[in-house]
CSV table of C-alpha atoms in Angstrom, one decimal:
chain,number,residue,atom,x,y,z
A,1,UNK,CA,-23.3,-94.0,6.1
A,2,UNK,CA,-20.8,-94.2,3.1
A,3,UNK,CA,-17.3,-94.7,3.8
A,4,UNK,CA,-14.4,-91.9,4.0
A,5,UNK,CA,-10.8,-92.2,4.0
A,6,UNK,CA,-9.0,-92.1,6.6
A,7,UNK,CA,-12.1,-90.1,8.7
A,8,UNK,CA,-11.8,-90.9,12.4
A,9,UNK,CA,-14.9,-92.8,14.0
A,10,UNK,CA,-16.4,-91.1,16.8
A,11,UNK,CA,-16.1,-94.0,18.8
A,12,UNK,CA,-12.6,-94.9,18.0
A,13,UNK,CA,-10.9,-96.3,15.1
A,14,UNK,CA,-10.6,-95.1,11.8
A,15,UNK,CA,-13.0,-95.0,8.5
A,16,UNK,CA,-11.7,-96.2,4.7
A,17,UNK,CA,-10.3,-93.5,3.5
A,18,UNK,CA,-10.2,-91.3,-0.2
A,19,UNK,CA,-9.6,-88.6,-1.8
A,20,UNK,CA,-9.5,-87.3,-5.1
A,21,UNK,CA,-12.3,-84.8,-6.6
A,22,UNK,CA,-15.2,-86.3,-4.7
A,23,UNK,CA,-13.6,-85.9,-1.3
A,24,UNK,CA,-15.6,-82.9,-0.6
A,25,UNK,CA,-18.7,-84.5,-1.5
A,26,UNK,CA,-18.4,-87.1,0.7
A,27,UNK,CA,-17.3,-84.8,3.5
A,28,UNK,CA,-20.4,-82.9,3.0
A,29,UNK,CA,-22.7,-85.5,2.5
A,30,UNK,CA,-25.5,-86.1,0.1
A,31,UNK,CA,-28.4,-84.1,1.4
A,32,UNK,CA,-29.2,-80.7,-0.8
A,33,UNK,CA,-28.9,-77.7,1.1
A,34,UNK,CA,-26.6,-77.7,3.5
A,35,UNK,CA,-27.1,-76.2,7.4
A,36,UNK,CA,-26.1,-72.2,7.6
A,37,UNK,CA,-24.4,-71.2,10.9
A,38,UNK,CA,-26.7,-71.0,13.8
A,39,UNK,CA,-24.4,-69.4,16.1
A,40,UNK,CA,-24.5,-65.6,17.3
A,41,UNK,CA,-22.7,-63.8,14.6
A,42,UNK,CA,-25.1,-66.3,12.5
A,43,UNK,CA,-23.1,-65.0,9.4
A,44,UNK,CA,-21.5,-68.4,8.0
A,45,UNK,CA,-19.1,-66.1,6.2
A,46,UNK,CA,-15.7,-64.7,6.7
A,47,UNK,CA,-13.2,-66.2,4.1
A,48,UNK,CA,-10.3,-64.0,3.0
A,49,UNK,CA,-8.8,-63.9,-0.2
A,50,UNK,CA,-6.5,-67.5,-0.1
A,51,UNK,CA,-9.7,-69.6,1.0
A,52,UNK,CA,-8.8,-69.4,4.6
A,53,UNK,CA,-10.1,-67.9,7.8
A,54,UNK,CA,-7.2,-65.4,9.3
A,55,UNK,CA,-6.3,-67.9,11.9
A,56,UNK,CA,-4.2,-66.1,15.1
A,57,UNK,CA,-3.8,-62.4,15.2
A,58,UNK,CA,0.3,-61.7,14.8
A,59,UNK,CA,0.4,-59.7,18.1
A,60,UNK,CA,-0.2,-62.6,19.4
A,61,UNK,CA,-3.8,-61.9,21.4
A,62,UNK,CA,-5.1,-65.1,20.0
A,63,UNK,CA,-8.6,-63.9,18.0
A,64,UNK,CA,-11.2,-66.5,17.6
A,65,UNK,CA,-11.8,-67.4,14.0
A,66,UNK,CA,-15.2,-67.7,12.5
A,67,UNK,CA,-16.0,-71.0,12.6
A,68,UNK,CA,-14.5,-71.2,16.5
A,69,UNK,CA,-17.4,-68.5,17.3
A,70,UNK,CA,-19.9,-70.6,15.6
A,71,UNK,CA,-18.3,-73.7,17.2
A,72,UNK,CA,-18.6,-72.1,20.3
A,73,UNK,CA,-22.0,-71.2,20.3
A,74,UNK,CA,-23.4,-74.7,19.1
A,75,UNK,CA,-22.0,-76.7,22.0
A,76,UNK,CA,-18.5,-77.4,20.1
A,77,UNK,CA,-20.8,-78.8,17.1
A,78,UNK,CA,-20.6,-77.3,13.4
A,79,UNK,CA,-21.7,-78.6,10.2
A,80,UNK,CA,-18.7,-79.1,7.4
A,81,UNK,CA,-20.5,-76.8,5.2
A,82,UNK,CA,-20.5,-74.3,7.6
A,83,UNK,CA,-16.7,-74.6,8.4
A,84,UNK,CA,-15.9,-74.5,4.7
A,85,UNK,CA,-17.9,-71.0,4.8
A,86,UNK,CA,-16.4,-70.1,7.5
A,87,UNK,CA,-12.9,-70.7,5.9
A,88,UNK,CA,-11.5,-73.9,6.9
A,89,UNK,CA,-10.4,-76.1,3.6
A,90,UNK,CA,-11.2,-79.6,3.4
A,91,UNK,CA,-7.3,-80.8,4.2
A,92,UNK,CA,-7.9,-79.2,7.5
A,93,UNK,CA,-11.2,-81.1,8.2
A,94,UNK,CA,-9.8,-84.2,7.6
A,95,UNK,CA,-6.3,-83.5,9.3
A,96,UNK,CA,-8.5,-82.6,12.4
A,97,UNK,CA,-10.7,-86.4,12.0
A,98,UNK,CA,-7.4,-88.2,11.3
A,99,UNK,CA,-5.4,-86.7,13.9
A,100,UNK,CA,-8.5,-87.5,16.5
A,101,UNK,CA,-8.9,-84.2,17.6
A,102,UNK,CA,-12.0,-83.7,16.8
A,103,UNK,CA,-15.3,-86.2,15.9
A,104,UNK,CA,-18.1,-86.7,13.2
A,105,UNK,CA,-20.7,-88.4,14.9
A,106,UNK,CA,-23.2,-88.5,11.5
A,107,UNK,CA,-22.4,-87.7,8.0
A,108,UNK,CA,-21.6,-84.0,7.9
A,109,UNK,CA,-21.4,-82.7,11.2
A,110,UNK,CA,-18.0,-82.4,13.3
A,111,UNK,CA,-17.4,-82.1,17.3
A,112,UNK,CA,-14.6,-80.3,17.6
A,113,UNK,CA,-13.1,-82.0,20.4
A,114,UNK,CA,-12.0,-85.5,21.0
A,115,UNK,CA,-13.8,-86.0,24.6
A,116,UNK,CA,-17.0,-87.6,25.0
A,117,UNK,CA,-19.9,-86.6,23.0
A,118,UNK,CA,-23.2,-85.2,25.2
A,119,UNK,CA,-26.6,-85.9,24.5
A,120,UNK,CA,-26.6,-82.3,23.9
A,121,UNK,CA,-23.9,-81.7,21.4
A,122,UNK,CA,-25.8,-85.3,19.9
A,123,UNK,CA,-28.9,-83.0,19.2
A,124,UNK,CA,-27.0,-80.2,18.0
A,125,UNK,CA,-25.1,-82.5,15.4
A,126,UNK,CA,-29.4,-83.8,14.2
A,127,UNK,CA,-30.1,-80.2,13.9
A,128,UNK,CA,-27.2,-79.8,11.8
A,129,UNK,CA,-27.2,-82.6,10.3
A,130,UNK,CA,-30.6,-82.2,8.5
A,131,UNK,CA,-30.0,-78.8,7.7
A,132,UNK,CA,-31.7,-75.5,7.3
A,133,UNK,CA,-35.3,-75.2,9.0
A,134,UNK,CA,-35.1,-77.9,10.6
A,135,UNK,CA,-35.9,-77.7,14.4
A,136,UNK,CA,-35.9,-79.9,17.6
A,137,UNK,CA,-39.0,-81.4,18.6
A,138,UNK,CA,-40.7,-83.5,21.4
A,139,UNK,CA,-38.6,-84.7,23.9
A,140,UNK,CA,-35.4,-83.7,22.5
A,141,UNK,CA,-36.7,-80.3,22.6
A,142,UNK,CA,-38.7,-80.6,25.9
A,143,UNK,CA,-35.4,-81.9,27.9
A,144,UNK,CA,-33.6,-78.1,26.7
A,145,UNK,CA,-36.7,-76.0,28.5
A,146,UNK,CA,-36.5,-78.4,31.8
A,147,UNK,CA,-38.9,-80.9,31.6
A,148,UNK,CA,-37.7,-84.0,33.5
A,149,UNK,CA,-38.2,-87.8,33.4
A,150,UNK,CA,-38.7,-88.0,29.6
A,151,UNK,CA,-34.8,-87.5,28.2
A,152,UNK,CA,-33.1,-90.1,26.6
A,153,UNK,CA,-33.5,-92.0,23.1
A,154,UNK,CA,-32.9,-90.7,19.3
A,155,UNK,CA,-33.2,-87.3,18.4
A,156,UNK,CA,-36.0,-86.3,16.9
A,157,UNK,CA,-35.7,-83.4,14.3
A,158,UNK,CA,-39.2,-81.8,12.8
A,159,UNK,CA,-38.9,-80.6,9.2
A,160,UNK,CA,-41.3,-78.7,6.6
A,161,UNK,CA,-43.8,-81.2,5.4
A,162,UNK,CA,-42.9,-80.4,1.9
A,163,UNK,CA,-39.1,-81.4,2.8
A,164,UNK,CA,-37.2,-84.4,1.7
A,165,UNK,CA,-35.2,-86.0,4.2
A,166,UNK,CA,-33.2,-88.8,4.2
A,167,UNK,CA,-33.0,-90.9,6.8
A,168,UNK,CA,-30.2,-91.0,9.5
A,169,UNK,CA,-28.9,-93.5,12.0
A,170,UNK,CA,-30.1,-92.4,15.3
A,171,UNK,CA,-32.5,-89.3,14.2
A,172,UNK,CA,-36.2,-89.4,13.9
A,173,UNK,CA,-37.4,-87.1,11.3
A,174,UNK,CA,-41.0,-86.0,11.4
A,175,UNK,CA,-42.8,-83.9,8.8
A,176,UNK,CA,-45.1,-81.0,10.0
A,177,UNK,CA,-47.5,-78.0,8.6
A,178,UNK,CA,-47.0,-76.2,11.7
A,179,UNK,CA,-43.3,-74.6,11.9
A,180,UNK,CA,-44.2,-70.8,12.5
A,181,UNK,CA,-43.3,-68.9,15.4
A,182,UNK,CA,-46.5,-69.9,17.3
A,183,UNK,CA,-44.9,-73.7,17.5
A,184,UNK,CA,-40.8,-72.8,17.1
A,185,UNK,CA,-39.1,-70.4,19.3
A,186,UNK,CA,-37.6,-67.9,17.0
A,187,UNK,CA,-34.3,-67.4,18.4
A,188,UNK,CA,-33.0,-70.1,21.2
A,189,UNK,CA,-30.5,-72.6,20.5
A,190,UNK,CA,-30.5,-75.6,19.8
A,191,UNK,CA,-33.6,-74.4,17.3
A,192,UNK,CA,-36.7,-76.1,18.6
A,193,UNK,CA,-40.5,-76.3,19.4
A,194,UNK,CA,-42.2,-74.0,22.0
A,195,UNK,CA,-42.5,-76.6,25.2
A,196,UNK,CA,-46.0,-76.5,24.7
A,197,UNK,CA,-46.1,-78.4,21.5
A,198,UNK,CA,-43.6,-80.4,22.2
A,199,UNK,CA,-45.5,-81.6,25.2
A,200,UNK,CA,-48.5,-82.2,22.7
A,201,UNK,CA,-46.5,-83.7,20.4
A,202,UNK,CA,-45.1,-86.4,22.7
A,203,UNK,CA,-48.4,-87.4,24.0
A,204,UNK,CA,-49.5,-87.6,20.4
A,205,UNK,CA,-46.0,-89.6,19.2
A,206,UNK,CA,-46.4,-91.8,22.7
A,207,UNK,CA,-46.1,-95.6,22.8
A,208,UNK,CA,-49.4,-96.1,24.8
A,209,UNK,CA,-52.2,-94.2,26.8
A,210,UNK,CA,-50.7,-94.6,29.9
A,211,UNK,CA,-47.2,-92.7,28.4
A,212,UNK,CA,-49.6,-90.1,26.8
A,213,UNK,CA,-51.5,-89.3,30.0
A,214,UNK,CA,-48.1,-89.2,32.0
A,215,UNK,CA,-46.3,-86.4,29.9
A,216,UNK,CA,-49.5,-83.9,30.1
A,217,UNK,CA,-49.5,-84.7,33.8
A,218,UNK,CA,-45.7,-84.2,34.2
A,219,UNK,CA,-45.6,-80.7,32.6
A,220,UNK,CA,-48.3,-79.9,34.3
A,221,UNK,CA,-47.0,-80.3,37.7
A,222,UNK,CA,-43.7,-79.4,37.1
A,223,UNK,CA,-44.7,-76.1,36.4
A,224,UNK,CA,-43.1,-75.8,33.2
A,225,UNK,CA,-47.1,-75.0,31.3
A,226,UNK,CA,-50.2,-74.8,32.0
A,227,UNK,CA,-53.5,-76.4,31.1
A,228,UNK,CA,-54.6,-73.6,28.8
A,229,UNK,CA,-51.3,-73.4,26.8
A,230,UNK,CA,-51.6,-77.1,25.8
A,231,UNK,CA,-55.2,-76.5,24.9
A,232,UNK,CA,-54.4,-74.1,22.7
A,233,UNK,CA,-51.8,-75.9,20.9
A,234,UNK,CA,-54.2,-79.1,20.4
A,235,UNK,CA,-57.0,-76.3,19.0
A,236,UNK,CA,-54.5,-74.9,17.0
A,237,UNK,CA,-53.3,-78.1,15.6
A,238,UNK,CA,-56.2,-79.5,14.4
A,239,UNK,CA,-56.8,-83.6,14.4
A,240,UNK,CA,-54.0,-85.1,15.4
A,241,UNK,CA,-53.5,-88.5,17.2
A,242,UNK,CA,-54.8,-89.3,20.5
A,243,UNK,CA,-56.9,-85.7,20.3
A,244,UNK,CA,-60.0,-87.3,22.5
A,245,UNK,CA,-57.6,-89.1,25.6
A,246,UNK,CA,-55.2,-85.5,25.2
A,247,UNK,CA,-58.4,-83.4,25.7
A,248,UNK,CA,-60.2,-85.3,28.1
A,249,UNK,CA,-56.5,-85.8,30.4
A,250,UNK,CA,-56.2,-81.9,29.8
A,251,UNK,CA,-59.7,-81.9,31.3
A,252,UNK,CA,-58.7,-83.3,34.2
A,253,UNK,CA,-55.7,-82.0,35.2
A,254,UNK,CA,-57.6,-78.3,34.8
A,255,UNK,CA,-60.2,-79.8,37.8
A,256,UNK,CA,-57.0,-80.3,39.7
A,257,UNK,CA,-55.6,-83.6,39.3
A,258,UNK,CA,-52.1,-83.4,39.6
A,259,UNK,CA,-51.1,-87.1,38.2
A,260,UNK,CA,-51.9,-90.0,36.0
A,261,UNK,CA,-52.9,-91.4,39.3
A,262,UNK,CA,-55.3,-89.6,40.1
A,263,UNK,CA,-57.0,-89.0,36.7
A,264,UNK,CA,-57.1,-92.9,37.0
A,265,UNK,CA,-59.0,-92.9,40.4
A,266,UNK,CA,-61.1,-89.8,39.8
A,267,UNK,CA,-62.5,-92.2,36.9
A,268,UNK,CA,-63.0,-95.1,39.4
A,269,UNK,CA,-64.8,-93.1,41.4
A,270,UNK,CA,-67.1,-91.5,38.8
A,271,UNK,CA,-67.4,-95.5,37.3
A,272,UNK,CA,-68.0,-97.1,40.8
A,273,UNK,CA,-70.7,-94.4,42.3
A,274,UNK,CA,-68.1,-93.6,44.7
A,275,UNK,CA,-68.2,-90.0,46.9
A,276,UNK,CA,-66.0,-87.5,45.8
A,277,UNK,CA,-62.9,-87.5,47.8
A,278,UNK,CA,-60.1,-84.3,48.6
A,279,UNK,CA,-57.1,-84.6,46.6
A,280,UNK,CA,-53.7,-83.5,47.7
A,281,UNK,CA,-55.2,-81.8,50.7
A,282,UNK,CA,-52.7,-80.7,53.7
A,283,UNK,CA,-53.2,-82.2,57.2
A,284,UNK,CA,-51.4,-82.0,60.5
A,285,UNK,CA,-50.2,-85.2,61.7
A,286,UNK,CA,-47.7,-86.0,64.5
A,287,UNK,CA,-46.9,-82.3,64.5
A,288,UNK,CA,-46.2,-82.2,60.6
A,289,UNK,CA,-48.2,-81.0,58.0
A,290,UNK,CA,-48.8,-83.7,55.3
A,291,UNK,CA,-50.4,-83.9,51.9
A,292,UNK,CA,-52.9,-86.7,51.5
A,293,UNK,CA,-53.8,-88.3,48.1
A,294,UNK,CA,-57.2,-88.9,48.6
A,295,UNK,CA,-58.8,-88.2,52.0
A,296,UNK,CA,-62.6,-89.0,52.3
A,297,UNK,CA,-63.0,-86.5,55.4
A,298,UNK,CA,-66.6,-87.0,56.4
A,299,UNK,CA,-65.3,-91.0,57.1
A,300,UNK,CA,-61.7,-90.3,57.7
A,301,UNK,CA,-60.9,-92.4,55.6
A,302,UNK,CA,-57.5,-91.9,53.9
A,303,UNK,CA,-56.6,-93.7,50.4
A,304,UNK,CA,-52.6,-93.8,49.2
A,305,UNK,CA,-51.3,-94.2,45.9
A,306,UNK,CA,-47.8,-95.8,45.2
A,307,UNK,CA,-46.7,-94.4,41.9
A,308,UNK,CA,-42.9,-95.8,42.6
A,309,UNK,CA,-41.8,-98.8,42.7
A,310,UNK,CA,-38.1,-97.9,43.8
A,311,UNK,CA,-37.9,-95.0,46.2
A,312,UNK,CA,-35.1,-93.8,48.4
A,313,UNK,CA,-34.9,-95.1,52.1
A,314,UNK,CA,-35.8,-91.7,53.4
A,315,UNK,CA,-38.6,-91.1,51.6
A,316,UNK,CA,-40.1,-94.9,51.9
A,317,UNK,CA,-39.3,-93.5,55.7
A,318,UNK,CA,-41.1,-90.6,55.2
A,319,UNK,CA,-44.0,-92.2,53.7
A,320,UNK,CA,-44.2,-94.6,56.9
A,321,UNK,CA,-44.4,-91.6,59.7
A,322,UNK,CA,-47.2,-90.5,57.6
A,323,UNK,CA,-49.1,-93.4,58.3
A,324,UNK,CA,-48.0,-94.5,61.3
A,325,UNK,CA,-49.2,-90.7,62.6
A,326,UNK,CA,-52.2,-91.0,60.3
A,327,UNK,CA,-53.6,-94.4,62.0
A,328,UNK,CA,-52.9,-92.2,65.4
A,329,UNK,CA,-55.5,-89.9,64.5
A,330,UNK,CA,-57.9,-92.6,63.8
A,331,UNK,CA,-57.6,-92.4,60.4
A,332,UNK,CA,-58.3,-95.7,58.2
A,333,UNK,CA,-55.7,-96.1,55.2
A,334,UNK,CA,-55.9,-97.9,52.0
A,335,UNK,CA,-53.0,-98.3,49.8
A,336,UNK,CA,-52.6,-99.0,46.2
A,337,UNK,CA,-49.9,-99.5,44.0
A,338,UNK,CA,-50.5,-97.2,40.6
A,339,UNK,CA,-51.2,-100.3,38.2
A,340,UNK,CA,-53.8,-102.1,40.4
A,341,UNK,CA,-55.7,-98.4,39.4
A,342,UNK,CA,-55.4,-99.0,35.9
A,343,UNK,CA,-55.5,-103.0,35.8
A,344,UNK,CA,-58.1,-103.9,38.7
A,345,UNK,CA,-60.5,-100.8,39.0
A,346,UNK,CA,-63.5,-103.2,40.8
A,347,UNK,CA,-61.3,-104.3,43.2
A,348,UNK,CA,-60.3,-101.0,44.3
A,349,UNK,CA,-63.3,-99.7,44.0
A,350,UNK,CA,-65.3,-102.7,46.6
A,351,UNK,CA,-62.2,-102.5,49.0
A,352,UNK,CA,-62.7,-98.4,48.8
A,353,UNK,CA,-66.3,-98.7,49.2
A,354,UNK,CA,-66.3,-101.4,52.5
A,355,UNK,CA,-63.9,-99.1,54.1
A,356,UNK,CA,-66.4,-96.3,53.8
A,357,UNK,CA,-69.5,-98.1,54.7
A,358,UNK,CA,-67.5,-99.1,57.6
A,359,UNK,CA,-67.3,-95.9,58.5
A,360,UNK,CA,-71.3,-94.8,57.8
A,361,UNK,CA,-70.9,-94.1,54.1
A,362,UNK,CA,-74.3,-94.8,52.8
A,363,UNK,CA,-74.2,-95.1,48.7
A,364,UNK,CA,-77.1,-94.0,46.7
A,365,UNK,CA,-79.3,-96.5,45.4
């Protein structure tokens, strides 16, 4: 990032500063066409005869200026280009930054307050910095649509495949041929991909296969998307990274699996010839109703899969109480952490098979 004279860094301190005829270009950044206003009025206009937007009404009622309305609609974020088009001057913007009233989290973008910058504002800043046609994608987009457990990390911004965009610190820029109305919400703010598209992209971009399965299962389990919606995205996109894994995982989820652990356990059953168990059945135990992870009802064998390493005390006791009630009702309980299903599937299969044989199961020879 180039240094602007007198510009206050968003985390405190001052940048080197300059002025002169190139100061406007430095404020704007070196990108080509800048972002237009994305707010409710969306005009990006409002300049009066002397180049200034009207400030406050003389009658004291305090009508907001155009740039204020735009910034408010964008969580307090506005691009330098849009602020200038809405009537501000370079001198006003520089004064806001020097005085610490405003911040500049990345080149060409302003946050119109002096407090901590939120994650949502950083997402807005990323989109505004890249400019017209840019949309949030992947986890950045999904976080605005309610997906839990996958937020954090740098902002992910999608642009048209034909567009060249320079790199920006803290922003991952990806190109796509599929940014039409089937894939992008037409009116939501900030602009972003539709949730089914975001989830499929997250699975395709995930660092490993387990994370890819996890995001697909989480989105379905949290009742944010359906398997059918995700399948339509895959079919529409054509070849993509991890296509086979994604389609196989969606098949498992469509057959009733609720989590990555259930998918892994089902593969163990199929691979090692175990009988098919009931998954997530509700049973009565100790006067309460519980869901069991895996239940071999004929032989009264219960397999519990522990997917969490750090659980609250209340949840830990609820699990113990549920298992105690199961023991008292003559249920044989086996328990495995989820990572063992992945790393030692043969051990899991052998122990489950032993428990089933003790209860009368006879495997097919």
